[in-house]
Short mmCIF file of C-alpha atoms and ligand atoms in Angstrom, two decimals:
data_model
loop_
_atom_site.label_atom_id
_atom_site.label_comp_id
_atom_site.label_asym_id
_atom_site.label_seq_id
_atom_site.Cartn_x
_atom_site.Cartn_y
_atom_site.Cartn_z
CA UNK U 1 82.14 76.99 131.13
CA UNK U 2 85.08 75.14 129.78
CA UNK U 3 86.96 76.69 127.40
CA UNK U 4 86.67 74.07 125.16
CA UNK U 5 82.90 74.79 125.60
CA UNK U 6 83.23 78.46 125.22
CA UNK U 7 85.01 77.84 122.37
CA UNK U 8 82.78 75.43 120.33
CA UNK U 9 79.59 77.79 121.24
CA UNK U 10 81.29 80.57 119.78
CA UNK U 11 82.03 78.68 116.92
CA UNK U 12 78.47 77.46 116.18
CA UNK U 13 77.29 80.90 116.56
CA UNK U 14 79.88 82.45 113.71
CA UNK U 15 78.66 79.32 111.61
CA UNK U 16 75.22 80.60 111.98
CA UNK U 17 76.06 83.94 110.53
CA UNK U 18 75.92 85.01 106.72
CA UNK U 19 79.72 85.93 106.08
CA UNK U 20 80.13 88.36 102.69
CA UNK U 21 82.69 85.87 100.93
CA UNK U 22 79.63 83.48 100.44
CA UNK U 23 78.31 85.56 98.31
CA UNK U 24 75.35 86.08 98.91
CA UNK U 25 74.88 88.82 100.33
CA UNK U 26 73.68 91.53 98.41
CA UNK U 27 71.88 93.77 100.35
CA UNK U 28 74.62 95.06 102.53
CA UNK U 29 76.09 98.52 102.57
CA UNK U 30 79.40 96.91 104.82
CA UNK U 31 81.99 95.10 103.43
CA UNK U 32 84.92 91.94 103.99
CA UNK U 33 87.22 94.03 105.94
CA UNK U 34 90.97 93.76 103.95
CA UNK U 35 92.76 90.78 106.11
CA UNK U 36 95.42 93.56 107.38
CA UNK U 37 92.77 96.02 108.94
CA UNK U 38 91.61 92.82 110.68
CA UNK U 39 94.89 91.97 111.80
CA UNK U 40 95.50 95.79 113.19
CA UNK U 41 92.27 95.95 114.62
CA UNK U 42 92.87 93.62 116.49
CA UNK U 43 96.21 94.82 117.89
CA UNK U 44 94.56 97.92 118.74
CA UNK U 45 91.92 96.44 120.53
CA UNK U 46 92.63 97.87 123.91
CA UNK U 47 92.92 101.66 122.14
CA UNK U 48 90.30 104.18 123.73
CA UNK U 49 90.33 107.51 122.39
CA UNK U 50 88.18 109.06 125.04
CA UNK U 51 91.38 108.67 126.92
CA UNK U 52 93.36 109.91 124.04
CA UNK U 53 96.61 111.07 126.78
CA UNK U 54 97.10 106.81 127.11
CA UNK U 55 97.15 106.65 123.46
CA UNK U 56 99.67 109.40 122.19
CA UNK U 57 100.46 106.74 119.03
CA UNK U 58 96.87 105.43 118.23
CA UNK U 59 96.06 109.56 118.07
CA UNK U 60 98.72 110.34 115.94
CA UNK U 61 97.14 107.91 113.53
CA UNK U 62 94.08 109.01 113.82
CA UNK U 63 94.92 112.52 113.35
CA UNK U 64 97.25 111.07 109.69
CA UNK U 65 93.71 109.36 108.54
CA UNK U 66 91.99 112.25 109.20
CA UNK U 67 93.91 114.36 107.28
CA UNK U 68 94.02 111.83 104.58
CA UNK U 69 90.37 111.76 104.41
CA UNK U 70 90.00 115.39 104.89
CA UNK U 71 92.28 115.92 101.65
CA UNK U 72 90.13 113.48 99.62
CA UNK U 73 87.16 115.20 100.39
CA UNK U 74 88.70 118.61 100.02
CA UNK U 75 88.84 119.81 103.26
CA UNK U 76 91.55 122.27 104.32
CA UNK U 77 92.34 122.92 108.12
CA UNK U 78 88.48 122.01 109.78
CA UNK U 79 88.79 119.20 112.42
CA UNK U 80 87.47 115.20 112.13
CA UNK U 81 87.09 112.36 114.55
CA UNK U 82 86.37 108.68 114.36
CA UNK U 83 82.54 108.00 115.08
CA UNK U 84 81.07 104.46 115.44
CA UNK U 85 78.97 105.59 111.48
CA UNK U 86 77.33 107.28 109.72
CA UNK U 87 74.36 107.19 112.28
CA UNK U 88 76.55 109.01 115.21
CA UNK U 89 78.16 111.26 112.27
CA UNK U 90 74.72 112.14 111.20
CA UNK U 91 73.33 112.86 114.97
CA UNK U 92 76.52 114.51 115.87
CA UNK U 93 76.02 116.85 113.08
CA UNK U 94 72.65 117.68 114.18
CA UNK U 95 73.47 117.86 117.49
CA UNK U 96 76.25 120.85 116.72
CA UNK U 97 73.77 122.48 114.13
CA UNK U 98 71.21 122.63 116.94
CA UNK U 99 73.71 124.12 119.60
CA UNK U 100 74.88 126.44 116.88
CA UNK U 101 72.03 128.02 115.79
CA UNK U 102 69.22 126.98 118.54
CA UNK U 103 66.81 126.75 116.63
CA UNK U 104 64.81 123.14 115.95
CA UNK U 105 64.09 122.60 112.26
CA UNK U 106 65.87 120.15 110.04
CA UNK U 107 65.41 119.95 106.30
CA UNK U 108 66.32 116.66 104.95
CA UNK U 109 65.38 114.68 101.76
CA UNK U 110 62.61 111.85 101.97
CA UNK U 111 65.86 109.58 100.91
CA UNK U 112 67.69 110.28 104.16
CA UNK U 113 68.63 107.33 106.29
CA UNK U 114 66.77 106.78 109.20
CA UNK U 115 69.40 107.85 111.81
CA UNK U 116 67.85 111.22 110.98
CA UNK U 117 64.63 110.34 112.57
CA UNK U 118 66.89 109.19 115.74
CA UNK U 119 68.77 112.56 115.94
CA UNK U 120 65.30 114.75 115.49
CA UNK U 121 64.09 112.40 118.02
CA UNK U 122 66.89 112.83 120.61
CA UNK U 123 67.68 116.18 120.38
CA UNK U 124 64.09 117.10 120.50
CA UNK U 125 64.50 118.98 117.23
CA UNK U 126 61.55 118.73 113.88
CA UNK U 127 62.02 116.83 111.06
CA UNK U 128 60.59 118.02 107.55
CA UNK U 129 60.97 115.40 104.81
CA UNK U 130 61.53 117.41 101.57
CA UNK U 131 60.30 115.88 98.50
CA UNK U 132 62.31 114.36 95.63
CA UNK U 133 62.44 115.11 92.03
CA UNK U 134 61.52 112.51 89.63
CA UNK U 135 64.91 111.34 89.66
CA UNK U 136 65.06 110.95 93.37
CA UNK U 137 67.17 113.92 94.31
CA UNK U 138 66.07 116.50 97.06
CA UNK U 139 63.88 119.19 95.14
CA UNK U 140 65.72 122.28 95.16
CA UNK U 141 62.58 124.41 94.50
CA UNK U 142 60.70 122.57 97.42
CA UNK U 143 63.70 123.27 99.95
CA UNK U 144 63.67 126.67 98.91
CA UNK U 145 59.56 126.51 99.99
CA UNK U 146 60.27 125.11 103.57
CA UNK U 147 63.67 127.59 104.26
CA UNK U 148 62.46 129.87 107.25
CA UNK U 149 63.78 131.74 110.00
CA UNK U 150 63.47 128.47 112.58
CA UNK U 151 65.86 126.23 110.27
CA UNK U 152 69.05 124.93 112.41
CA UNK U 153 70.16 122.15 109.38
CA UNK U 154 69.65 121.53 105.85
CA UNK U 155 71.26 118.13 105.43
CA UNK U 156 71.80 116.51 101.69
CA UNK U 157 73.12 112.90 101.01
CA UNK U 158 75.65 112.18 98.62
CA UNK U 159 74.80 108.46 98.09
CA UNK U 160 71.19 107.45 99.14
CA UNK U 161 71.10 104.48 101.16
CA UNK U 162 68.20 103.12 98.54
CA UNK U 163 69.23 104.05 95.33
CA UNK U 164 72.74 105.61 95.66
CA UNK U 165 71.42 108.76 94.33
CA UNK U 166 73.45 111.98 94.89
CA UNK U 167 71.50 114.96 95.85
CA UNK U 168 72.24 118.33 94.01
CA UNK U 169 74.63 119.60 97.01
CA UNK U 170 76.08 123.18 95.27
CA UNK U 171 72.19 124.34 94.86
CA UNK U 172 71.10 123.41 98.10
CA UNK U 173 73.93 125.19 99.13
CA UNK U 174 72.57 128.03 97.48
CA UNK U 175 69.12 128.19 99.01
CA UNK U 176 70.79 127.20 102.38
CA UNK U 177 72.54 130.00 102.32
CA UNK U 178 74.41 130.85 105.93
CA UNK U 179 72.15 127.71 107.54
CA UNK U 180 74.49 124.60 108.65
CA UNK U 181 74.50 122.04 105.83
CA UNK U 182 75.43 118.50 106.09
CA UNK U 183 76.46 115.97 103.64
CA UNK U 184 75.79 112.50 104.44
CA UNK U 185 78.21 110.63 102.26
CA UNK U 186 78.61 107.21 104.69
CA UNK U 187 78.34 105.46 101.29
CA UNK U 188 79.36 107.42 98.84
CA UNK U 189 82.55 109.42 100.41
CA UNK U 190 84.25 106.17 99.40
CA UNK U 191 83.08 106.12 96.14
CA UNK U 192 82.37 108.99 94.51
CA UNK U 193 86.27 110.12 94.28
CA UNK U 194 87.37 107.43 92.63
CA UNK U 195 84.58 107.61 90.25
CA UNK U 196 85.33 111.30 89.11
CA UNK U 197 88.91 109.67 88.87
CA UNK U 198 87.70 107.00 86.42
CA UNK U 199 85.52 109.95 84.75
CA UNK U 200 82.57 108.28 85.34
CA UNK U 201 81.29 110.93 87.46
CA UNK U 202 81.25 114.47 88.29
CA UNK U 203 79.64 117.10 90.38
CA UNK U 204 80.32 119.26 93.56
CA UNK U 205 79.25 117.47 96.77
CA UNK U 206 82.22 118.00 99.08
CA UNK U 207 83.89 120.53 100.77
CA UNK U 208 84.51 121.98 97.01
CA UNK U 209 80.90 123.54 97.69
CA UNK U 210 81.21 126.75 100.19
CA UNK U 211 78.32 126.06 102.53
CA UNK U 212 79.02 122.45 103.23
CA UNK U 213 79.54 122.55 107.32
CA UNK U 214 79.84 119.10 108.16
CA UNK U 215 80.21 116.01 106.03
CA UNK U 216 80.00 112.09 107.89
CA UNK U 217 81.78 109.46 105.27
CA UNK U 218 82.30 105.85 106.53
CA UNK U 219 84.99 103.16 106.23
CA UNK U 220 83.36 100.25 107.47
CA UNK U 221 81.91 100.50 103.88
CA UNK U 222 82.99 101.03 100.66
CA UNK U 223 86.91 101.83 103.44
CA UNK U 224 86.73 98.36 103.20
CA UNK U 225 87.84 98.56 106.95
CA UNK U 226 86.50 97.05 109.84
CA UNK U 227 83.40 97.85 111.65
CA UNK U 228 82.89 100.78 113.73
CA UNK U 229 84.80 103.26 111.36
CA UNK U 230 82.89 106.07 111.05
CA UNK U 231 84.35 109.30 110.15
CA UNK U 232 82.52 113.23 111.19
CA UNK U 233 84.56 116.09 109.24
CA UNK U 234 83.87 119.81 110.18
CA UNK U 235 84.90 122.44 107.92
CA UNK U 236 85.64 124.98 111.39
CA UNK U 237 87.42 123.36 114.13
CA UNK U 238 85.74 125.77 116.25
CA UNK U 239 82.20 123.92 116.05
CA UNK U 240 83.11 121.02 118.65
CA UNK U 241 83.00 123.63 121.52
CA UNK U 242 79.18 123.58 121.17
CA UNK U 243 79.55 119.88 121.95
CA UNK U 244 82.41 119.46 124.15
CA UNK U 245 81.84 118.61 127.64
CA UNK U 246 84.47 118.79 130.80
CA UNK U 247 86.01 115.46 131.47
CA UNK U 248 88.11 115.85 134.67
CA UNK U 249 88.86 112.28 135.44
CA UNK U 250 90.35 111.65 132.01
CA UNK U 251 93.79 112.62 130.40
CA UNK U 252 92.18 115.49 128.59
CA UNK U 253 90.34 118.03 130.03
CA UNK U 254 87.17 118.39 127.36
CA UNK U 255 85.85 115.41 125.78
CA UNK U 256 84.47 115.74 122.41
CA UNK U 257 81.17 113.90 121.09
CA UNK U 258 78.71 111.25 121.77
CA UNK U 259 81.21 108.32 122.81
CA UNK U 260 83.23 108.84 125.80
CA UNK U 261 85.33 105.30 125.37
CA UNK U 262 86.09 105.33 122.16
CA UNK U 263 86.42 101.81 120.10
CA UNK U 264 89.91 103.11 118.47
CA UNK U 265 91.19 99.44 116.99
CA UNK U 266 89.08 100.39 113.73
CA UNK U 267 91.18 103.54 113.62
CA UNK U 268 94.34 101.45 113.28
CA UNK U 269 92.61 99.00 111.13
CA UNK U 270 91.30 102.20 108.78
CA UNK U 271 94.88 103.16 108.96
CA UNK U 272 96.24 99.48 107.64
CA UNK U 273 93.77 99.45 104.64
CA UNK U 274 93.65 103.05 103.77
CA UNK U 275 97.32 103.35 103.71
CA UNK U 276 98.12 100.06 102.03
CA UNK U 277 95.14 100.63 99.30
CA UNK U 278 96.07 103.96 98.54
CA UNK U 279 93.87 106.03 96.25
CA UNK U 280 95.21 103.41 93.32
CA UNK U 281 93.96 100.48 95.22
CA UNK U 282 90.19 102.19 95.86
CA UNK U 283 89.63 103.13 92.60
CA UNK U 284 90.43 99.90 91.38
CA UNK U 285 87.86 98.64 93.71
CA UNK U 286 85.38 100.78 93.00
CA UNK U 287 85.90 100.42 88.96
CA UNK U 288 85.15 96.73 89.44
CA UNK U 289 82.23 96.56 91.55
CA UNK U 290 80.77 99.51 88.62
CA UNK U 291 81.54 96.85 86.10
CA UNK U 292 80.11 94.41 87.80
CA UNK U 293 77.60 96.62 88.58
CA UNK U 294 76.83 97.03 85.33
CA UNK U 295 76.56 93.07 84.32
CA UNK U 296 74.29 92.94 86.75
CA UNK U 297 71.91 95.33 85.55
CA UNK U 298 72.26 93.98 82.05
CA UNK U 299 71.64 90.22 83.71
CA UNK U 300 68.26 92.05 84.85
CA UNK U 301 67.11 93.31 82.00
CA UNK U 302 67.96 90.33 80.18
CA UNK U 303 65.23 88.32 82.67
CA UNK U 304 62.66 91.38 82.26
CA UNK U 305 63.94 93.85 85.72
CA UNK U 306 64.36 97.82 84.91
CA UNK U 307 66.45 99.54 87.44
CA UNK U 308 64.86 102.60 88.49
CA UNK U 309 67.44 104.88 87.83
CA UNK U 310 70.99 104.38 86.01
CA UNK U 311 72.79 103.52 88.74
CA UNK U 312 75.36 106.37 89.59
CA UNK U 313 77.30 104.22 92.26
CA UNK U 314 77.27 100.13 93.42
CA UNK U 315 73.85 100.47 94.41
CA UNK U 316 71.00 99.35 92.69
CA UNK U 317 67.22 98.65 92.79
CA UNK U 318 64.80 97.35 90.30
CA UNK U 319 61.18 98.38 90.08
CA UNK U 320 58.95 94.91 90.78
CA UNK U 321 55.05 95.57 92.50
CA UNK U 322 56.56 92.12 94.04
CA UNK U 323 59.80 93.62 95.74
CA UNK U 324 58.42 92.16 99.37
CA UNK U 325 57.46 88.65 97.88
CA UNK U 326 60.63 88.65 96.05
CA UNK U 327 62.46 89.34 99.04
CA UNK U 328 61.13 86.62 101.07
CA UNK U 329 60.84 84.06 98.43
CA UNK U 330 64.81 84.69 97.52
CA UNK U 331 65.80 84.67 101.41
CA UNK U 332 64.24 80.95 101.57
CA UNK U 333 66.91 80.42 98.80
CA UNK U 334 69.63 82.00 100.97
CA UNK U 335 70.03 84.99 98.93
CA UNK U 336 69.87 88.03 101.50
CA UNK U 337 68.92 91.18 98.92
CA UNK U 338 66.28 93.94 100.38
CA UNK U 339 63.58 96.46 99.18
CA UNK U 340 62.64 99.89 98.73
CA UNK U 341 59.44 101.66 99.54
CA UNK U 342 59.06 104.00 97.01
CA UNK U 343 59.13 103.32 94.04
CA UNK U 344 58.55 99.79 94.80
CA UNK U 345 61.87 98.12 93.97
CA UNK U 346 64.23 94.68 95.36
CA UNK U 347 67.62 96.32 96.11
CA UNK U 348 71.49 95.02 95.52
CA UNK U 349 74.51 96.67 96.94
CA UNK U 350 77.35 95.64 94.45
CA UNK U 351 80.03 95.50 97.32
CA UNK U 352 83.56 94.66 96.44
CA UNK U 353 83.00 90.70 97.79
CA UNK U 354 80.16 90.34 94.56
CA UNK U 355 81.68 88.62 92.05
CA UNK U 356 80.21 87.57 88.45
CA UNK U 357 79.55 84.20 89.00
CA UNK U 358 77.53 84.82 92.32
CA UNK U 359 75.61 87.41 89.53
CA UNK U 360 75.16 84.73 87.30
CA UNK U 361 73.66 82.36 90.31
CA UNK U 362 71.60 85.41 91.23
CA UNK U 363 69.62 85.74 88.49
CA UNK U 364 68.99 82.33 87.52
CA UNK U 365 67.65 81.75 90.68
CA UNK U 366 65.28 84.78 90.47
CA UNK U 367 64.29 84.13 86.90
CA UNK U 368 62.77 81.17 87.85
CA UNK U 369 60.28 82.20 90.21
CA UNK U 370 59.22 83.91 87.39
CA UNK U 371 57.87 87.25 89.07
CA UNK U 372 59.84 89.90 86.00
C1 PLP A 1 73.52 107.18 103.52
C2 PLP A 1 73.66 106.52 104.84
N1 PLP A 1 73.81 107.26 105.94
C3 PLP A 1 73.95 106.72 107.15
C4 PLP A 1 73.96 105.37 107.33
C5 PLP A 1 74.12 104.78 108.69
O1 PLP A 1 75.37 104.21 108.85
P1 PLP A 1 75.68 103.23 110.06
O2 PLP A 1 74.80 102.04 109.88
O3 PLP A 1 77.14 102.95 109.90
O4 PLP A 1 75.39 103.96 111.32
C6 PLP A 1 73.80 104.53 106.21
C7 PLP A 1 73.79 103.07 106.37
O5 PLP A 1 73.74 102.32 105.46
C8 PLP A 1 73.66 105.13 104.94
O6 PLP A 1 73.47 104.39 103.83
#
């Protein structure tokens, strides 16, 4: 094709997408990537950490954000990577648990994401869905039922995709007891900091908790960095030799994980943002997309929508018999927003690109199908 050709197709295509400064999306767990993390990303683009010998300067910041990361989430020592998100984090995770212990069982909340099913699925392993209390937290007493000598991984999320809930991580703990425990906090690792910072928040569901193993927090989210910029964080360096394989025709002799090339421009874009932001700059963030949060939950109630629960973080759903029919009727309008199964609810992920106004259009144009 001519490159003038190539060029206008690509165009048309890009035109065709939804792009987060319109507005209006509000069903999206990613984010506008800060301009510099674009601009690093980029630079980077050639990086491959499966090769990390080629790449002594791209590891080196990799191995700075890690620590970085680490610290926030109160990690000492242990050992991280970049993964493509939370989905490889969470099958990674699963994947050590399974070599660790062999055994095949994983206890997980009914709220976990789906790349749960994936990993039980791949790594041939069983999956039992442990029920939620009535404020949509894993039931403590219910884990304790289902604990039994086959269990490889209890695994707790610290920001459901659905309703941002935060499961109670220092009991589970508890009943876990020795077992591998991971913390899926792809949404909320980048939150939930900054909002015991702003004292809106507190609670153990980090490293600060004994028995957490493994925790998977992403930064193609709430980072604000570009996408893939996933992050896996093991509290014993020492676990990634039940996963390492030999590489001989690389520039290291084991590699480590599901990837073998590794994307590695997002680790230099995680680097621009997460540097440059700094924890000021995040909570800032997150303290205006919880008052906007907020507005928006008021703007519902005011046109007859009760979330289900007080939202904890930037996500929030509203209970509606209608959520599908909502959905649908709201897309035709442009607005891209999504549901949840149980309770029936339309969801909204208050990401940093939501302003007010887009709010205000928001409502008005769901008030008048009249469906509250
Ligand atoms: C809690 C949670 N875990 C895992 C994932 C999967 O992350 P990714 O889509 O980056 O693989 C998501 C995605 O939204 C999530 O909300």
């Amino acid at each position: 094709m001519p490159l003038e050709e190539v060029e206008r197709r690509l165009r048309e295509a890009y035109d065709r997408d939804f792009h987060f400064e319109e507005g209006r999306v509000l069903g999206s767990m990613c984010s506008k990537p800060e301009d510099i993390a674009v601009k690093y990303h980029a630079l980077f683009s050639e990086a491959n950490l499966g090769n990390r010998g080629l790449y002594p300067g791209t590891a080196e910041l990799e191995e700075e954000i890690i620590g970085d990361i680490s610290e926030l989430m109160h990690l000492k020592g242990g050992w991280g990577q970049f993964v493509g998100g939370g989905t490889e984090g969470n099958i990674t995770a699963m994947w050590i648990a399974r070599n660790l212990s062999e055994k095949k069982k994983i206890l997980a909340p009914e709220s976990a994401h789906f790349s749960m099913k994936k990993a039980t699925d791949l790594l041939a392993m069983e999956l039992v869905d442990i029920p939620l209390d009535n404020e949509y937290r894993m039931d403590v007493d219910a884990l304790e039922r289902e604990m039994d000598g086959d269990v490889a991984a209890v695994m707790a999320v610290a920001g459901s995709t659905e309703l941002g809930q935060v499961d109670p991580i220092k009991e589970i703990s508890e009943v876990a007891g020795d077992v591998f425990l991971h913390v899926d906090a792809a949404f909320g690792g980048m939150v939930l900091p900054f909002l015991e910072d702003l004292g809106r928040w507190s609670g153990d569901w980090d490293f600060r908790v004994n028995g957490v193993d493994s925790l998977s927090v992403d930064l193609h989210k709430m980072g604000m960095s570009t996408v893939p910029s996933g992050i896996l964080l093991l509290k014993e360096r020492g676990y990634v030799d039940s996963i390492s394989v030999e590489s001989p025709y690389l520039t290291t002799k084991r590699n480590i994980g599901l990837a073998g090339t590794r994307p590695s421009g997002a680790v230099a874009g995680a680097y621009a943002v997460v540097k440059s932001m700094g924890r000021k700059g995040y909570r800032d963030v997150v303290k205006r997309c919880m008052e906007n949060t907020e507005y928006l939950v008021g703007k519902m109630q005011d046109i007859g929508f009760e979330p289900v629960i007080k939202p904890i973080m930037n996500v929030v759903a509203f209970k509606t018999d209608r959520a599908e029919k909502i959905r649908k009727e709201m897309d035709k309008m442009g607005w891209k927003i999504s549901t949840v199964r149980r309770p029936k609810a339309i969801r909204m992920v208050v990401m940093p690109y939501v302003t007010r106004k887009v709010i205000d259009e928001f409502t008005e144009a769901l008030d008048g199908l009249g469906y509250a």
